[in-house]
PDB file of C-alpha atoms in Angstrom:
ATOM      1  CA  LYS A   1      -0.066   0.190   0.127  1.00 87.00           C
ATOM      2  CA  GLN A   2       1.037   3.677  -1.282  1.00 90.00           C
ATOM      3  CA  GLU A   3       2.190   5.861   1.784  1.00 93.00           C
ATOM      4  CA  VAL A   4       3.267   9.746   1.752  1.00 95.00           C
ATOM      5  CA  THR A   5       5.290  11.303   4.283  1.00 96.00           C
ATOM      6  CA  GLN A   6       6.502  14.475   4.238  1.00 96.00           C
ATOM      7  CA  ILE A   7       9.016  16.080   6.365  1.00 92.00           C
ATOM      8  CA  PRO A   8       9.135  18.437   8.335  1.00 92.00           C
ATOM      9  CA  ALA A   9       5.444  18.952   8.942  1.00 94.00           C
ATOM     10  CA  ALA A  10       6.300  22.610   9.935  1.00 96.00           C
ATOM     11  CA  LEU A  11       9.008  24.912   8.336  1.00 95.00           C
ATOM     12  CA  SER A  12       9.802  28.604   9.341  1.00 96.00           C
ATOM     13  CA  VAL A  13      12.511  30.690   7.598  1.00 96.00           C
ATOM     14  CA  PRO A  14      12.850  34.310   7.189  1.00 96.00           C
ATOM     15  CA  GLU A  15      12.691  36.126   4.185  1.00 97.00           C
ATOM     16  CA  GLY A  16      14.555  35.413   0.943  1.00 97.00           C
ATOM     17  CA  GLU A  17      16.090  32.401   1.707  1.00 96.00           C
ATOM     18  CA  ASN A  18      16.186  29.163  -0.605  1.00 97.00           C
ATOM     19  CA  LEU A  19      14.450  26.851   0.972  1.00 96.00           C
ATOM     20  CA  VAL A  20      13.105  22.285   0.191  1.00 96.00           C
ATOM     21  CA  LEU A  21      10.267  20.758   1.040  1.00 97.00           C
ATOM     22  CA  ASN A  22      10.672  16.616   1.221  1.00 97.00           C
ATOM     23  CA  CYS A  23       7.904  14.027  -0.055  1.00 98.00           C
ATOM     24  CA  SER A  24       9.104  10.531  -0.027  1.00 98.00           C
ATOM     25  CA  PHE A  25       6.547   7.567  -1.415  1.00 97.00           C
ATOM     26  CA  THR A  26       6.484   3.721  -0.321  1.00 96.00           C
ATOM     27  CA  ASP A  27       6.036   2.504  -3.774  1.00 92.00           C
ATOM     28  CA  SER A  28       8.096   3.595  -6.157  1.00 90.00           C
ATOM     29  CA  ALA A  29       5.470   2.390  -9.516  1.00 89.00           C
ATOM     30  CA  ILE A  30       3.802   5.235  -9.729  1.00 89.00           C
ATOM     31  CA  TYR A  31       2.683   7.132 -12.718  1.00 87.00           C
ATOM     32  CA  ASN A  32       2.865  11.040 -11.827  1.00 89.00           C
ATOM     33  CA  LEU A  33       3.832  13.171  -8.081  1.00 92.00           C
ATOM     34  CA  GLN A  34       2.133  16.534  -8.475  1.00 92.00           C
ATOM     35  CA  TRP A  35       3.174  19.150  -5.722  1.00 95.00           C
ATOM     36  CA  PHE A  36       0.226  21.466  -4.527  1.00 95.00           C
ATOM     37  CA  ARG A  37      -0.414  24.867  -2.404  1.00 96.00           C
ATOM     38  CA  GLN A  38      -3.470  25.101   0.482  1.00 96.00           C
ATOM     39  CA  ASP A  39      -3.532  28.474   1.710  1.00 94.00           C
ATOM     40  CA  PRO A  40      -5.550  28.702   5.075  1.00 87.00           C
ATOM     41  CA  GLY A  41      -9.398  28.488   4.649  1.00 82.00           C
ATOM     42  CA  LYS A  42      -8.690  27.962   0.134  1.00 85.00           C
ATOM     43  CA  GLY A  43      -8.815  24.751  -1.832  1.00 88.00           C
ATOM     44  CA  LEU A  44      -5.582  23.429  -3.004  1.00 92.00           C
ATOM     45  CA  THR A  45      -3.713  25.100  -5.891  1.00 92.00           C
ATOM     46  CA  SER A  46      -1.955  23.203  -8.513  1.00 90.00           C
ATOM     47  CA  LEU A  47       1.900  24.220  -8.855  1.00 94.00           C
ATOM     48  CA  LEU A  48       3.897  21.324 -10.764  1.00 93.00           C
ATOM     49  CA  LEU A  49       3.281  17.809 -12.175  1.00 90.00           C
ATOM     50  CA  ILE A  50       6.076  15.391 -12.581  1.00 91.00           C
ATOM     51  CA  GLN A  51       5.936  12.086 -14.459  1.00 89.00           C
ATOM     52  CA  SER A  52       7.347   8.923 -14.155  1.00 89.00           C
ATOM     53  CA  SER A  53       9.533   9.415 -16.557  1.00 90.00           C
ATOM     54  CA  GLN A  54      10.183  13.066 -15.957  1.00 92.00           C
ATOM     55  CA  ARG A  55      14.025  13.934 -13.388  1.00 94.00           C
ATOM     56  CA  GLU A  56      12.106  17.694 -12.683  1.00 94.00           C
ATOM     57  CA  GLN A  57       9.529  20.435 -13.419  1.00 94.00           C
ATOM     58  CA  THR A  58      10.401  24.323 -12.975  1.00 95.00           C
ATOM     59  CA  SER A  59       8.320  26.804 -12.645  1.00 94.00           C
ATOM     60  CA  GLY A  60       9.070  30.128 -11.792  1.00 96.00           C
ATOM     61  CA  ARG A  61      11.214  30.380  -7.915  1.00 97.00           C
ATOM     62  CA  LEU A  62       9.667  26.878  -7.791  1.00 97.00           C
ATOM     63  CA  ASN A  63      12.046  23.665  -8.724  1.00 97.00           C
ATOM     64  CA  ALA A  64      10.451  20.086  -7.951  1.00 97.00           C
ATOM     65  CA  SER A  65      12.535  17.208  -8.442  1.00 97.00           C
ATOM     66  CA  LEU A  66      11.848  13.151  -8.720  1.00 97.00           C
ATOM     67  CA  ASP A  67      13.727  10.315  -7.764  1.00 96.00           C
ATOM     68  CA  LYS A  68      11.567   7.150  -8.795  1.00 93.00           C
ATOM     69  CA  SER A  69      13.952   5.018  -7.213  1.00 92.00           C
ATOM     70  CA  SER A  70      14.714   6.820  -3.851  1.00 95.00           C
ATOM     71  CA  GLY A  71      11.192   7.515  -3.185  1.00 96.00           C
ATOM     72  CA  ARG A  72      11.955  10.714  -2.785  1.00 97.00           C
ATOM     73  CA  SER A  73      10.974  14.647  -4.075  1.00 97.00           C
ATOM     74  CA  THR A  74      11.760  17.834  -3.664  1.00 97.00           C
ATOM     75  CA  LEU A  75      10.503  21.101  -3.771  1.00 97.00           C
ATOM     76  CA  TYR A  76      12.823  23.853  -3.807  1.00 97.00           C
ATOM     77  CA  ILE A  77      11.109  27.283  -3.226  1.00 97.00           C
ATOM     78  CA  ALA A  78      13.953  30.517  -3.893  1.00 97.00           C
ATOM     79  CA  ALA A  79      14.356  34.217  -2.819  1.00 97.00           C
ATOM     80  CA  SER A  80      11.034  33.248  -0.919  1.00 97.00           C
ATOM     81  CA  GLN A  81       9.089  35.692   0.321  1.00 97.00           C
ATOM     82  CA  PRO A  82       5.950  36.179   2.793  1.00 96.00           C
ATOM     83  CA  GLY A  83       3.517  35.642  -0.048  1.00 96.00           C
ATOM     84  CA  ASP A  84       4.947  31.983  -0.446  1.00 97.00           C
ATOM     85  CA  SER A  85       3.225  31.052   3.028  1.00 97.00           C
ATOM     86  CA  ALA A  86       1.074  27.690   2.948  1.00 97.00           C
ATOM     87  CA  THR A  87       0.684  24.312   3.066  1.00 97.00           C
ATOM     88  CA  TYR A  88       2.372  22.521   0.478  1.00 98.00           C
ATOM     89  CA  LEU A  89       1.007  19.163  -0.364  1.00 97.00           C
ATOM     90  CA  CYS A  90       2.234  16.543  -3.042  1.00 96.00           C
ATOM     91  CA  ALA A  91       0.083  13.677  -3.993  1.00 93.00           C
ATOM     92  CA  VAL A  92       1.293  10.476  -5.695  1.00 92.00           C
ATOM     93  CA  SER A  93      -0.754   8.739  -8.982  1.00 87.00           C
ATOM     94  CA  GLY A  94      -0.870   4.744  -9.498  1.00 78.00           C
ATOM     95  CA  GLY A  95      -2.508   6.072 -12.657  1.00 70.00           C
ATOM     96  CA  ASN A  96      -6.177   5.482 -12.491  1.00 69.00           C
ATOM     97  CA  TYR A  97      -6.797   8.692 -10.791  1.00 72.00           C
ATOM     98  CA  GLN A  98      -6.818   8.122  -6.958  1.00 76.00           C
ATOM     99  CA  LEU A  99      -3.840  10.549  -5.790  1.00 86.00           C
ATOM    100  CA  ILE A 100      -2.386   9.283  -2.322  1.00 89.00           C
ATOM    101  CA  TRP A 101      -2.063  12.738  -0.040  1.00 92.00           C
ATOM    102  CA  GLY A 102       0.832  13.624   2.524  1.00 94.00           C
ATOM    103  CA  ALA A 103       0.222  15.009   5.537  1.00 93.00           C
ATOM    104  CA  GLY A 104       1.649  18.526   4.307  1.00 95.00           C
ATOM    105  CA  THR A 105       4.256  21.019   5.125  1.00 97.00           C
ATOM    106  CA  LYS A 106       3.264  23.993   6.613  1.00 96.00           C
ATOM    107  CA  LEU A 107       5.447  27.125   5.419  1.00 97.00           C
ATOM    108  CA  ILE A 108       5.846  30.389   6.709  1.00 97.00           C
ATOM    109  CA  ILE A 109       8.113  32.774   5.848  1.00 97.00           C
ATOM    110  CA  LYS A 110       8.759  35.480   8.039  1.00 95.00           C
ATOM    111  CA  PRO A 111       9.277  38.843   6.734  1.00 92.00           C
TER     112      PRO A 111
ATOM    113  CA  ASP B   1     -14.403  30.489 -15.706  1.00 67.00           C
ATOM    114  CA  ALA B   2     -14.788  31.300 -12.687  1.00 79.00           C
ATOM    115  CA  GLY B   3     -13.366  27.969 -11.146  1.00 92.00           C
ATOM    116  CA  VAL B   4     -14.881  25.882  -9.402  1.00 95.00           C
ATOM    117  CA  ILE B   5     -17.600  26.935  -7.050  1.00 96.00           C
ATOM    118  CA  GLN B   6     -19.033  25.378  -3.686  1.00 97.00           C
ATOM    119  CA  SER B   7     -22.076  25.835  -1.983  1.00 97.00           C
ATOM    120  CA  PRO B   8     -22.417  26.262   1.204  1.00 97.00           C
ATOM    121  CA  ARG B   9     -18.817  27.924   2.266  1.00 96.00           C
ATOM    122  CA  HIS B  10     -20.141  26.589   6.076  1.00 96.00           C
ATOM    123  CA  GLU B  11     -22.682  24.093   7.453  1.00 97.00           C
ATOM    124  CA  VAL B  12     -23.590  23.896  11.163  1.00 98.00           C
ATOM    125  CA  THR B  13     -25.905  21.158  11.441  1.00 97.00           C
ATOM    126  CA  GLU B  14     -27.051  18.987  14.546  1.00 97.00           C
ATOM    127  CA  MET B  15     -26.906  15.372  14.529  1.00 97.00           C
ATOM    128  CA  GLY B  16     -29.250  13.292  12.699  1.00 97.00           C
ATOM    129  CA  GLN B  17     -30.078  16.093  10.179  1.00 97.00           C
ATOM    130  CA  GLU B  18     -29.227  16.343   6.466  1.00 97.00           C
ATOM    131  CA  VAL B  19     -26.467  17.336   4.809  1.00 98.00           C
ATOM    132  CA  THR B  20     -26.414  18.755   1.133  1.00 98.00           C
ATOM    133  CA  LEU B  21     -23.067  19.882  -0.673  1.00 98.00           C
ATOM    134  CA  ARG B  22     -23.369  21.217  -4.042  1.00 98.00           C
ATOM    135  CA  CYS B  23     -20.656  21.735  -6.648  1.00 98.00           C
ATOM    136  CA  LYS B  24     -20.000  22.658 -10.219  1.00 98.00           C
ATOM    137  CA  PRO B  25     -17.678  21.990 -11.876  1.00 96.00           C
ATOM    138  CA  ILE B  26     -15.120  24.272 -14.602  1.00 94.00           C
ATOM    139  CA  SER B  27     -17.279  23.759 -17.923  1.00 93.00           C
ATOM    140  CA  GLY B  28     -15.361  21.612 -20.202  1.00 90.00           C
ATOM    141  CA  HIS B  29     -13.884  19.447 -16.878  1.00 91.00           C
ATOM    142  CA  ASP B  30     -15.269  15.559 -17.140  1.00 89.00           C
ATOM    143  CA  TYR B  31     -14.318  14.445 -13.786  1.00 90.00           C
ATOM    144  CA  LEU B  32     -15.417  14.987 -10.893  1.00 94.00           C
ATOM    145  CA  PHE B  33     -13.778  14.562  -7.602  1.00 94.00           C
ATOM    146  CA  TRP B  34     -15.237  14.856  -3.726  1.00 96.00           C
ATOM    147  CA  TYR B  35     -12.704  14.972  -0.473  1.00 95.00           C
ATOM    148  CA  ARG B  36     -12.751  15.217   2.284  1.00 96.00           C
ATOM    149  CA  GLN B  37     -10.240  16.878   4.776  1.00 95.00           C
ATOM    150  CA  THR B  38     -10.059  16.355   8.406  1.00 93.00           C
ATOM    151  CA  MET B  39      -6.711  16.860  10.510  1.00 88.00           C
ATOM    152  CA  MET B  40      -6.237  13.207  11.482  1.00 89.00           C
ATOM    153  CA  ARG B  41      -6.875  11.623   8.450  1.00 89.00           C
ATOM    154  CA  GLY B  42      -5.919  14.032   5.724  1.00 89.00           C
ATOM    155  CA  LEU B  43      -7.207  14.361   2.037  1.00 91.00           C
ATOM    156  CA  GLU B  44      -9.399  11.815   2.038  1.00 91.00           C
ATOM    157  CA  LEU B  45     -10.744  10.543  -1.817  1.00 91.00           C
ATOM    158  CA  LEU B  46     -15.147   9.979  -1.681  1.00 95.00           C
ATOM    159  CA  ILE B  47     -16.128   9.519  -4.927  1.00 95.00           C
ATOM    160  CA  TYR B  48     -15.227  10.891  -8.714  1.00 92.00           C
ATOM    161  CA  PHE B  49     -17.621  11.070 -12.089  1.00 93.00           C
ATOM    162  CA  ASN B  50     -16.230  10.954 -15.343  1.00 91.00           C
ATOM    163  CA  ASN B  51     -18.915  12.210 -17.960  1.00 92.00           C
ATOM    164  CA  ASN B  52     -21.852  12.649 -15.277  1.00 94.00           C
ATOM    165  CA  VAL B  53     -21.437   8.388 -14.157  1.00 95.00           C
ATOM    166  CA  PRO B  54     -19.657   7.986 -10.889  1.00 95.00           C
ATOM    167  CA  ILE B  55     -16.671   5.887 -11.608  1.00 91.00           C
ATOM    168  CA  ASP B  56     -15.381   4.782  -8.047  1.00 90.00           C
ATOM    169  CA  ASP B  57     -16.837   5.402  -4.900  1.00 92.00           C
ATOM    170  CA  SER B  58     -14.640   2.739  -2.800  1.00 90.00           C
ATOM    171  CA  GLY B  59     -14.269   6.225  -0.669  1.00 91.00           C
ATOM    172  CA  MET B  60     -17.863   6.596   0.178  1.00 94.00           C
ATOM    173  CA  PRO B  61     -17.180   6.002   4.331  1.00 88.00           C
ATOM    174  CA  GLU B  62     -21.086   4.827   4.975  1.00 87.00           C
ATOM    175  CA  ASP B  63     -24.719   4.054   3.275  1.00 91.00           C
ATOM    176  CA  ARG B  64     -24.937   7.409   4.565  1.00 96.00           C
ATOM    177  CA  PHE B  65     -22.878   9.369   1.950  1.00 97.00           C
ATOM    178  CA  SER B  66     -24.377   9.393  -1.802  1.00 97.00           C
ATOM    179  CA  ALA B  67     -23.012  11.712  -4.499  1.00 98.00           C
ATOM    180  CA  LYS B  68     -25.225  12.121  -7.394  1.00 97.00           C
ATOM    181  CA  MET B  69     -23.843  13.885 -10.853  1.00 97.00           C
ATOM    182  CA  PRO B  70     -27.435  14.777 -13.038  1.00 96.00           C
ATOM    183  CA  ASN B  71     -25.636  16.716 -15.703  1.00 95.00           C
ATOM    184  CA  ALA B  72     -22.232  17.808 -15.927  1.00 94.00           C
ATOM    185  CA  SER B  73     -22.463  21.337 -14.555  1.00 95.00           C
ATOM    186  CA  PHE B  74     -23.922  20.185 -11.060  1.00 96.00           C
ATOM    187  CA  SER B  75     -23.186  18.040  -8.009  1.00 98.00           C
ATOM    188  CA  THR B  76     -23.755  16.614  -5.362  1.00 98.00           C
ATOM    189  CA  LEU B  77     -22.498  14.835  -2.030  1.00 98.00           C
ATOM    190  CA  LYS B  78     -24.970  14.238   0.394  1.00 98.00           C
ATOM    191  CA  ILE B  79     -25.265  13.217   3.934  1.00 97.00           C
ATOM    192  CA  GLN B  80     -27.974  11.987   5.638  1.00 97.00           C
ATOM    193  CA  PRO B  81     -28.436  11.164   8.347  1.00 96.00           C
ATOM    194  CA  SER B  82     -24.670  13.422   9.841  1.00 97.00           C
ATOM    195  CA  GLU B  83     -23.104  12.792  12.658  1.00 96.00           C
ATOM    196  CA  PRO B  84     -20.429  14.568  14.152  1.00 97.00           C
ATOM    197  CA  ARG B  85     -17.391  12.727  12.992  1.00 96.00           C
ATOM    198  CA  ASP B  86     -17.992  13.953   9.349  1.00 97.00           C
ATOM    199  CA  SER B  87     -17.619  17.157  10.302  1.00 97.00           C
ATOM    200  CA  ALA B  88     -14.619  17.904   8.123  1.00 97.00           C
ATOM    201  CA  VAL B  89     -14.148  20.218   4.988  1.00 97.00           C
ATOM    202  CA  TYR B  90     -15.575  18.883   1.714  1.00 98.00           C
ATOM    203  CA  PHE B  91     -13.766  19.967  -1.292  1.00 96.00           C
ATOM    204  CA  CYS B  92     -14.837  19.531  -4.688  1.00 96.00           C
ATOM    205  CA  ALA B  93     -12.227  19.396  -7.913  1.00 93.00           C
ATOM    206  CA  SER B  94     -12.688  18.728 -11.947  1.00 92.00           C
ATOM    207  CA  SER B  95     -10.654  18.176 -14.476  1.00 88.00           C
ATOM    208  CA  LEU B  96      -9.833  17.262 -18.026  1.00 83.00           C
ATOM    209  CA  PRO B  97      -8.952  14.080 -18.893  1.00 74.00           C
ATOM    210  CA  GLY B  98      -5.377  12.879 -17.778  1.00 66.00           C
ATOM    211  CA  GLY B  99      -4.539   9.915 -20.508  1.00 50.00           C
ATOM    212  CA  VAL B 100      -3.497   6.753 -20.261  1.00 42.00           C
ATOM    213  CA  SER B 101      -1.121   8.190 -17.407  1.00 50.00           C
ATOM    214  CA  GLY B 102      -4.095   8.993 -14.933  1.00 54.00           C
ATOM    215  CA  ALA B 103      -2.281  12.863 -14.667  1.00 58.00           C
ATOM    216  CA  ASN B 104      -4.557  15.199 -14.249  1.00 66.00           C
ATOM    217  CA  VAL B 105      -4.318  19.012 -12.729  1.00 78.00           C
ATOM    218  CA  LEU B 106      -6.785  19.257 -10.916  1.00 84.00           C
ATOM    219  CA  THR B 107      -8.848  22.339  -9.867  1.00 89.00           C
ATOM    220  CA  PHE B 108      -9.525  22.816  -6.396  1.00 91.00           C
ATOM    221  CA  GLY B 109     -13.273  24.600  -5.363  1.00 94.00           C
ATOM    222  CA  ALA B 110     -12.625  27.008  -1.842  1.00 93.00           C
ATOM    223  CA  GLY B 111     -14.180  23.517   0.479  1.00 95.00           C
ATOM    224  CA  SER B 112     -17.708  23.168   2.220  1.00 97.00           C
ATOM    225  CA  ARG B 113     -16.379  22.882   6.103  1.00 97.00           C
ATOM    226  CA  LEU B 114     -19.409  21.287   8.096  1.00 98.00           C
ATOM    227  CA  THR B 115     -19.787  20.832  11.212  1.00 97.00           C
ATOM    228  CA  VAL B 116     -22.474  18.765  13.029  1.00 97.00           C
ATOM    229  CA  LEU B 117     -22.482  19.060  16.411  1.00 96.00           C
TER     230      LEU B 117
END
């Protein structure tokens, strides 16, 4: 059974720092991995989707990597800003539209 | 497009009452998902539809839960009778088909926060 873990559960860093969020999964047989952002009281916003054949995806200051063999993905945020404060969730897909979700990392960027 | 629209945003009800949550997906999206989010269990997929047809309802916790999609622009999630343990945020999401890989970028609604007293 696929399990997705995100560590740490919470992270607080000063503005301007580069940071890395981690996501690990137990079954390497995935079709893709997605990173989402959730703001308080709001829904989730898809940030990046990495297909199983890809190693990384980039969007602006965000870069997500995928290492299937080790069951790991990282979300790199460059030059963090207070507006980046949110909960970040990763989710893996086994190809049947069933996403297995991590519990999320709550990120606080201090001005 | 206004995105995925859910109503009500907040619902407080008493145990035993019927609760109906509503969702309007993005026009043209033929997949619709209902999720539940709690602190204890995180995000759970309850059911999803393709072209208005329920495809997988294995996540629906009990017979008290039911979902319908009478047309491409409307879906409901009903809980009858409601119980305190049903308290959660219920999200609706829609997407275009993702092909054989099942990859689909979901667009989520803002959620319906349900409190059952």
